[in-house]
Tab-separated table of C-alpha atoms in Angstrom:
chain	number	residue	atom	x	y	z
G	1	GLY	CA	-0.154	0.648	0.028
G	2	ALA	CA	0.451	3.837	-0.230
G	3	VAL	CA	3.595	5.767	2.742
G	4	VAL	CA	1.873	8.216	4.480
G	5	SER	CA	4.169	9.978	6.602
G	6	GLN	CA	2.238	11.687	10.577
G	7	HIS	CA	4.831	14.317	11.965
G	8	PRO	CA	5.245	14.076	15.163
G	9	SER	CA	3.470	11.440	16.615
G	10	ARG	CA	3.818	11.683	20.177
G	11	VAL	CA	3.495	16.181	20.810
G	12	ILE	CA	2.689	17.365	24.485
G	13	CYS	CA	1.812	20.982	25.129
G	14	LYS	CA	1.176	23.769	27.124
G	15	SER	CA	-2.833	25.321	27.672
G	16	GLY	CA	-2.672	28.939	24.893
G	17	THR	CA	0.167	27.420	22.286
G	18	SER	CA	-0.585	25.905	19.168
G	19	VAL	CA	0.267	23.066	17.532
G	20	LYS	CA	1.327	21.913	13.970
G	21	ILE	CA	1.000	18.886	12.265
G	22	GLU	CA	1.941	17.741	9.527
G	23	CYS	CA	0.939	14.554	6.843
G	24	ARG	CA	2.877	14.045	3.854
G	25	SER	CA	2.053	11.460	0.992
G	26	LEU	CA	5.436	9.831	0.332
G	27	ASP	CA	4.783	8.285	-2.985
G	28	PHE	CA	1.596	9.391	-3.916
G	29	GLN	CA	0.044	12.765	-5.263
G	30	ALA	CA	-2.618	12.884	-2.749
G	31	THR	CA	-5.680	14.871	-4.369
G	32	THR	CA	-7.990	15.319	-1.141
G	33	MET	CA	-6.557	14.726	2.621
G	34	PHE	CA	-8.949	13.773	5.690
G	35	TRP	CA	-8.242	14.770	9.215
G	36	TYR	CA	-10.349	12.606	12.153
G	37	ARG	CA	-10.113	12.673	15.588
G	38	GLN	CA	-10.370	9.655	18.289
G	39	PHE	CA	-11.248	9.517	21.499
G	40	PRO	CA	-10.241	6.378	23.485
G	41	LYS	CA	-12.021	3.247	22.599
G	42	LYS	CA	-13.821	5.491	20.099
G	43	SER	CA	-14.040	4.847	16.159
G	44	LEU	CA	-12.572	7.997	13.777
G	45	MET	CA	-14.036	11.294	13.942
G	46	LEU	CA	-14.284	13.127	10.667
G	47	MET	CA	-12.993	16.843	11.009
G	48	ALA	CA	-12.546	17.882	7.847
G	49	THR	CA	-11.820	17.271	3.746
G	50	SER	CA	-8.829	18.626	2.317
G	51	ASN	CA	-8.732	19.148	-1.200
G	52	GLU	CA	-4.525	20.913	-2.930
G	53	GLY	CA	-5.104	24.338	-3.861
G	54	SER	CA	-8.529	24.964	-1.788
G	55	LYS	CA	-10.159	25.529	1.298
G	56	ALA	CA	-10.913	22.299	3.389
G	57	THR	CA	-14.404	21.693	4.180
G	58	TYR	CA	-15.012	21.350	8.039
G	59	GLU	CA	-17.395	19.006	9.105
G	60	GLN	CA	-20.480	20.556	11.910
G	61	GLY	CA	-18.903	20.812	15.141
G	62	VAL	CA	-15.760	21.011	14.024
G	63	GLU	CA	-14.345	25.025	14.342
G	64	LYS	CA	-12.251	25.857	11.327
G	65	ASP	CA	-10.943	29.040	13.057
G	66	LYS	CA	-9.186	26.636	16.072
G	67	PHE	CA	-8.399	23.727	13.596
G	68	LEU	CA	-6.577	24.573	10.251
G	69	ILE	CA	-5.901	22.958	7.556
G	70	ASN	CA	-3.638	23.957	4.989
G	71	HIS	CA	-2.555	21.431	1.835
G	72	ALA	CA	-0.194	23.392	0.000
G	73	SER	CA	0.617	20.490	-1.843
G	74	LEU	CA	-0.418	17.291	-3.446
G	75	THR	CA	2.208	15.906	-0.636
G	76	LEU	CA	1.332	17.838	1.914
G	77	SER	CA	-1.381	19.147	4.305
G	78	THR	CA	-1.084	20.582	7.538
G	79	LEU	CA	-3.509	20.907	11.303
G	80	THR	CA	-2.536	23.820	13.800
G	81	VAL	CA	-4.378	23.361	16.383
G	82	THR	CA	-3.787	26.811	17.755
G	83	SER	CA	-4.804	27.945	21.479
G	84	ALA	CA	-4.625	24.217	22.746
G	85	HIS	CA	-6.767	23.555	25.397
G	86	PRO	CA	-6.625	20.037	27.723
G	87	GLU	CA	-10.094	19.361	25.716
G	88	ASP	CA	-8.093	18.934	22.971
G	89	SER	CA	-6.412	16.497	23.883
G	90	SER	CA	-6.963	12.918	21.611
G	91	PHE	CA	-5.804	11.469	18.991
G	92	TYR	CA	-4.892	12.983	15.196
G	93	ILE	CA	-4.838	11.377	12.709
G	94	CYS	CA	-4.054	12.034	8.701
G	95	SER	CA	-4.889	9.684	6.039
G	96	ALA	CA	-4.648	10.418	2.030
G	97	GLU	CA	-6.149	9.380	-0.943
G	98	GLY	CA	-4.918	9.217	-4.999
G	99	GLY	CA	-7.858	10.213	-6.522
G	100	GLY	CA	-8.241	8.931	-9.887
G	101	GLY	CA	-10.196	6.304	-9.607
G	102	ASN	CA	-8.018	4.990	-7.055
G	103	THR	CA	-10.253	5.166	-3.728
G	104	GLU	CA	-8.490	2.927	-1.789
G	105	ALA	CA	-7.720	5.113	1.736
G	106	PHE	CA	-4.495	4.952	3.098
G	107	PHE	CA	-3.247	6.136	6.980
G	108	GLY	CA	-0.255	8.210	8.640
G	109	GLN	CA	1.135	7.364	11.678
G	110	GLY	CA	-1.024	9.281	13.918
G	111	THR	CA	-0.582	12.233	16.747
G	112	ARG	CA	-0.904	12.092	20.013
G	113	LEU	CA	-1.663	15.338	21.511
G	114	THR	CA	-1.436	15.938	24.997
G	115	VAL	CA	-2.192	19.484	26.364
G	116	VAL	CA	-0.637	20.167	30.287
D	1	GLN	CA	-27.771	10.438	7.994
D	2	LYS	CA	-25.740	8.097	6.694
D	3	GLU	CA	-24.614	5.262	8.525
D	4	VAL	CA	-22.500	1.986	9.014
D	5	GLU	CA	-23.000	-0.596	12.033
D	6	GLN	CA	-21.153	-2.513	13.479
D	7	ASN	CA	-21.687	-5.068	16.922
D	8	SER	CA	-19.003	-3.846	19.015
D	9	GLY	CA	-17.828	-6.989	20.729
D	10	PRO	CA	-15.549	-8.356	21.686
D	11	LEU	CA	-15.560	-10.958	19.963
D	12	SER	CA	-13.417	-13.731	21.018
D	13	VAL	CA	-11.868	-17.339	19.004
D	14	PRO	CA	-9.692	-19.912	19.744
D	15	GLU	CA	-6.447	-19.480	17.792
D	16	GLY	CA	-6.188	-21.665	14.732
D	17	ALA	CA	-10.061	-20.895	14.619
D	18	ILE	CA	-12.255	-18.983	11.463
D	19	ALA	CA	-13.394	-15.240	12.879
D	20	SER	CA	-16.535	-13.568	10.766
D	21	LEU	CA	-16.840	-9.934	11.598
D	22	ASN	CA	-20.210	-7.950	10.308
D	23	CYS	CA	-20.541	-4.823	8.922
D	24	THR	CA	-24.780	-3.076	7.182
D	25	TYR	CA	-25.524	0.011	6.129
D	26	SER	CA	-27.560	2.590	5.494
D	27	ASP	CA	-27.221	3.942	2.241
D	28	ARG	CA	-28.026	2.255	-1.160
D	29	GLY	CA	-25.505	4.253	-3.757
D	30	SER	CA	-22.512	2.785	-1.587
D	31	GLN	CA	-20.140	1.811	-3.944
D	32	SER	CA	-16.766	1.250	-2.183
D	33	PHE	CA	-16.435	-0.800	1.135
D	34	PHE	CA	-13.589	-1.218	2.749
D	35	TRP	CA	-12.352	-3.838	5.751
D	36	TYR	CA	-9.548	-1.243	8.537
D	37	ARG	CA	-6.828	-3.396	11.192
D	38	GLN	CA	-6.476	-0.776	14.194
D	39	TYR	CA	-3.844	-2.279	16.609
D	40	SER	CA	-4.681	-0.098	20.283
D	41	GLY	CA	-2.701	3.463	20.154
D	42	LYS	CA	-2.410	2.392	16.507
D	43	SER	CA	-3.667	4.606	13.264
D	44	PRO	CA	-5.581	2.037	11.001
D	45	GLU	CA	-5.028	0.541	8.307
D	46	LEU	CA	-6.244	-1.122	5.375
D	47	ILE	CA	-6.620	-4.648	5.034
D	48	MET	CA	-9.886	-5.279	2.146
D	49	SER	CA	-11.556	-3.403	-0.686
D	50	ILE	CA	-14.121	-4.307	-1.957
D	51	TYR	CA	-16.307	-2.773	-4.875
D	52	SER	CA	-18.533	-5.324	-6.712
D	53	ASN	CA	-20.454	-8.605	-5.104
D	54	GLY	CA	-18.535	-11.652	-3.587
D	55	ASP	CA	-15.959	-12.833	-1.981
D	56	LYS	CA	-12.540	-11.360	-2.998
D	57	GLU	CA	-9.981	-13.185	-0.844
D	58	ASP	CA	-6.390	-12.074	-0.086
D	59	GLY	CA	-3.835	-14.761	1.806
D	60	ARG	CA	-5.907	-15.659	5.111
D	61	PHE	CA	-8.435	-12.727	5.192
D	62	THR	CA	-12.199	-12.754	2.611
D	63	ALA	CA	-13.809	-9.928	2.471
D	64	GLN	CA	-17.299	-10.564	0.753
D	65	LEU	CA	-20.146	-7.793	-0.433
D	66	ASN	CA	-23.961	-8.235	-0.320
D	67	LYS	CA	-25.366	-5.034	-1.718
D	68	ALA	CA	-28.965	-6.371	-2.053
D	69	SER	CA	-28.902	-6.405	1.437
D	70	GLN	CA	-26.749	-4.061	2.649
D	71	TYR	CA	-23.802	-5.676	4.364
D	72	VAL	CA	-20.572	-6.469	3.982
D	73	SER	CA	-18.375	-8.682	5.455
D	74	LEU	CA	-14.397	-10.266	6.809
D	75	LEU	CA	-13.863	-13.785	7.315
D	76	ILE	CA	-10.149	-14.452	9.011
D	77	ARG	CA	-9.158	-17.340	8.557
D	78	ASP	CA	-6.507	-19.201	11.515
D	79	SER	CA	-6.898	-16.949	12.779
D	80	GLN	CA	-4.227	-15.907	15.239
D	81	PRO	CA	-3.280	-13.635	19.109
D	82	SER	CA	-1.476	-11.500	15.791
D	83	ASP	CA	-4.862	-10.520	15.045
D	84	SER	CA	-6.061	-9.434	17.968
D	85	ALA	CA	-7.225	-6.143	16.820
D	86	THR	CA	-10.552	-3.986	16.517
D	87	TYR	CA	-11.616	-3.764	12.928
D	88	LEU	CA	-13.442	-0.809	11.635
D	89	CYS	CA	-15.844	-1.165	8.579
D	90	ALA	CA	-15.697	1.718	5.615
D	91	VAL	CA	-18.208	2.857	3.364
D	92	ARG	CA	-17.893	5.582	0.780
D	93	SER	CA	-21.239	6.320	-0.854
D	94	GLY	CA	-22.112	7.737	-4.449
D	95	GLY	CA	-22.337	11.223	-4.126
D	96	TYR	CA	-19.913	11.811	-0.931
D	97	ASN	CA	-16.053	12.135	-1.146
D	98	LYS	CA	-15.977	10.433	2.562
D	99	LEU	CA	-15.370	7.450	3.934
D	100	ILE	CA	-19.041	7.054	6.543
D	101	PHE	CA	-16.445	4.385	8.952
D	102	GLY	CA	-18.443	1.684	11.774
D	103	ALA	CA	-17.804	2.006	14.865
D	104	GLY	CA	-15.551	-1.388	14.745
D	105	THR	CA	-15.908	-4.738	16.566
D	106	ARG	CA	-13.023	-5.961	18.807
D	107	LEU	CA	-11.544	-9.544	17.754
D	108	ALA	CA	-9.567	-11.127	20.566
D	109	VAL	CA	-8.278	-14.423	19.421
D	110	HIS	CA	-7.146	-16.714	22.481
D	111	PRO	CA	-4.370	-18.650	22.271
């Protein structure tokens, strides 16, 4: 399968600071990337859909000003959690798809964010 | 609301047995179906994709799709303790770009 790299895998930050998470498709061009959040023992919650060169589409209830998404190129999307608070602590996962009829989605390793 | 339903489990099977995981979906226009495996603390890993009715086999895994009944299943033959994980069913609807995930079924394979 295709390789999606997510970085960092784990981050601890102070309340009020911002954290940037990167998602890269290493061996294919990702026309679409998705950002998910997962709470312990729960399923994936889609936060937003990111298309290269256009604004992200956020799911209902997700604050776009708090979770900034940038899809600057066909291989890179970033999620910035701004003014982080302890309730933002979670497991954040990106996925990428190549499009062009290949509809399989491949996931990054995930980022464990802890806000203290 | 497009939904994907899975039994949360845990599904407990002895080593060497066949594990059967089931998933139903509500959108009859769904076109693509996927099974992901997720170990605790890790991100999902794609196991199988299936797009047409019938069976699709890959090693010890077989995916089965029945669009008329709106269900998709995953069979794991010769189950191993390393197969113990949560299995997520995901469905892509015809009119949507995003995947809809089920809540996952936790599989426990005991020696």
